[in-house]
Amino acid sequence: MLTFIDLLEFMKNGKAKKYIELSDKYLYDSDVLLKANDLSQASEKLWGAFATTVKAVAAKHNKQIKTHDGISFYVAAISKELKDKSLLTTSVLADGLHQNFYENSLTFDHVRESAKVVHRFVNRMKARFFRE
C-alpha cells in the first residue's frame, strides 16, 4: 500500500519527468527550426528547453516555479548548490533567446551558438539531477 510520502514522491517525480520530456521535445524542435532558418521560433524553443529543465530540477526538490522571475531565482539557487556561476550566464543567454522570439534580431550564428550552450545546460542538469 502506498503511503502519503510515497504518493508525494511519485507525484514529484512524475512532474519532473514531464518537464524533462518537454525539454527534450523543445530541444529537438529547436534543432529542426534552426535548420529551417526559423530563428525566432528556434530561439523560443531553446528558451522553453531551458525553462522546463529548470522547472524539472525545482520539481525534483519539491519546488514549483510559476514566473520568469522564479526561473531566474531558481537558476541562482542551482548555481550556488553546484558552485558554478556560469549557470547565471546561461540564464541570461536563455532570456535573450526568449526576447528574440519577439524581436527576431539575433543572427543565425548567435542562435546556433546559443543552442549549443542550452544543449549543454540541459544535458548537465539531466546528468546531475536525473540519473537513473
C-alpha positions as a Python dict, from the first residue, in 0.01 Angstrom:
ca = {
    (1, 'M'): (0, 0, 0),
    (2, 'L'): (127, 346, -91),
    (3, 'T'): (190, 579, 197),
    (4, 'F'): (124, 950, 167),
    (5, 'I'): (500, 1011, 144),
    (6, 'D'): (528, 753, -137),
    (7, 'L'): (244, 926, -321),
    (8, 'L'): (412, 1266, -287),
    (9, 'E'): (740, 1120, -416),
    (10, 'F'): (560, 963, -713),
    (11, 'M'): (385, 1292, -794),
    (12, 'K'): (710, 1489, -765),
    (13, 'N'): (898, 1253, -993),
    (14, 'G'): (608, 1243, -1240),
    (15, 'K'): (605, 1621, -1272),
    (16, 'A'): (982, 1638, -1306),
    (17, 'K'): (971, 1364, -1572),
    (18, 'K'): (703, 1554, -1765),
    (19, 'Y'): (922, 1867, -1766),
    (20, 'I'): (1227, 1670, -1883),
    (21, 'E'): (1024, 1514, -2165),
    (22, 'L'): (906, 1862, -2269),
    (23, 'S'): (1261, 1990, -2257),
    (24, 'D'): (1380, 1709, -2485),
    (25, 'K'): (1095, 1784, -2727),
    (26, 'Y'): (1180, 2155, -2731),
    (27, 'L'): (1548, 2082, -2797),
    (28, 'Y'): (1455, 1857, -3089),
    (29, 'D'): (1212, 2117, -3224),
    (30, 'S'): (1474, 2392, -3193),
    (31, 'D'): (1722, 2187, -3398),
    (32, 'V'): (1463, 2139, -3674),
    (33, 'L'): (1369, 2508, -3670),
    (34, 'L'): (1732, 2619, -3673),
    (35, 'K'): (1797, 2403, -3980),
    (36, 'A'): (1495, 2568, -4142),
    (37, 'N'): (1644, 2910, -4052),
    (38, 'D'): (1338, 2999, -3840),
    (39, 'L'): (1543, 3184, -3581),
    (40, 'S'): (1265, 3338, -3373),
    (41, 'Q'): (1087, 3003, -3329),
    (42, 'A'): (1414, 2816, -3267),
    (43, 'S'): (1501, 3077, -3004),
    (44, 'E'): (1170, 3030, -2826),
    (45, 'K'): (1206, 2651, -2826),
    (46, 'L'): (1554, 2689, -2677),
    (47, 'W'): (1413, 2916, -2408),
    (48, 'G'): (1144, 2655, -2346),
    (49, 'A'): (1402, 2377, -2312),
    (50, 'F'): (1598, 2585, -2063),
    (51, 'A'): (1292, 2687, -1862),
    (52, 'T'): (1137, 2341, -1844),
    (53, 'T'): (1470, 2194, -1736),
    (54, 'V'): (1489, 2444, -1451),
    (55, 'K'): (1128, 2361, -1361),
    (56, 'A'): (1217, 1989, -1362),
    (57, 'V'): (1504, 2044, -1119),
    (58, 'A'): (1275, 2252, -899),
    (59, 'A'): (1007, 1980, -906),
    (60, 'K'): (1270, 1726, -806),
    (61, 'H'): (1331, 1945, -498),
    (62, 'N'): (956, 1983, -424),
    (63, 'K'): (951, 2340, -553),
    (64, 'Q'): (716, 2489, -808),
    (65, 'I'): (807, 2774, -1043),
    (66, 'K'): (530, 2985, -1194),
    (67, 'T'): (706, 3300, -1320),
    (68, 'H'): (1001, 3411, -1530),
    (69, 'D'): (1150, 3569, -1219),
    (70, 'G'): (1108, 3233, -1045),
    (71, 'I'): (1316, 3067, -1314),
    (72, 'S'): (1598, 3321, -1269),
    (73, 'F'): (1579, 3286, -891),
    (74, 'Y'): (1595, 2909, -908),
    (75, 'V'): (1889, 2911, -1150),
    (76, 'A'): (2072, 3123, -892),
    (77, 'A'): (1994, 2854, -632),
    (78, 'I'): (2121, 2576, -861),
    (79, 'S'): (2431, 2783, -935),
    (80, 'K'): (2501, 2813, -563),
    (81, 'E'): (2436, 2443, -500),
    (82, 'L'): (2672, 2338, -779),
    (83, 'K'): (2918, 2621, -711),
    (84, 'D'): (2905, 2719, -1078),
    (85, 'K'): (2841, 3083, -1166),
    (86, 'S'): (2844, 3001, -1539),
    (87, 'L'): (2483, 2888, -1494),
    (88, 'L'): (2393, 3252, -1433),
    (89, 'T'): (2540, 3341, -1773),
    (90, 'T'): (2341, 3061, -1932),
    (91, 'S'): (2028, 3206, -1774),
    (92, 'V'): (2096, 3548, -1924),
    (93, 'L'): (2162, 3387, -2262),
    (94, 'A'): (1830, 3198, -2241),
    (95, 'D'): (1649, 3522, -2155),
    (96, 'G'): (1800, 3673, -2470),
    (97, 'L'): (1666, 3382, -2674),
    (98, 'H'): (1322, 3438, -2527),
    (99, 'Q'): (1343, 3807, -2621),
    (100, 'N'): (1449, 3709, -2972),
    (101, 'F'): (1113, 3539, -3020),
    (102, 'Y'): (958, 3887, -3010),
    (103, 'E'): (1238, 4086, -3172),
    (104, 'N'): (1387, 3841, -3424),
    (105, 'S'): (1712, 4034, -3412),
    (106, 'L'): (1973, 3762, -3346),
    (107, 'T'): (2180, 3624, -3631),
    (108, 'F'): (2195, 3260, -3728),
    (109, 'D'): (2537, 3233, -3563),
    (110, 'H'): (2403, 3382, -3238),
    (111, 'V'): (2120, 3131, -3222),
    (112, 'R'): (2335, 2834, -3329),
    (113, 'E'): (2599, 2905, -3064),
    (114, 'S'): (2333, 2971, -2802),
    (115, 'A'): (2173, 2638, -2892),
    (116, 'K'): (2499, 2463, -2805),
    (117, 'V'): (2502, 2629, -2463),
    (118, 'V'): (2140, 2535, -2392),
    (119, 'H'): (2201, 2176, -2503),
    (120, 'R'): (2498, 2154, -2264),
    (121, 'F'): (2293, 2303, -1980),
    (122, 'V'): (2006, 2058, -2029),
    (123, 'N'): (2240, 1760, -2055),
    (124, 'R'): (2430, 1867, -1746),
    (125, 'M'): (2115, 1913, -1538),
    (126, 'K'): (1980, 1577, -1652),
    (127, 'A'): (2309, 1404, -1564),
    (128, 'R'): (2327, 1573, -1223),
    (129, 'F'): (1965, 1555, -1109),
    (130, 'F'): (1804, 1278, -1313),
    (131, 'R'): (2043, 986, -1314),
    (132, 'E'): (1855, 661, -1328),
}
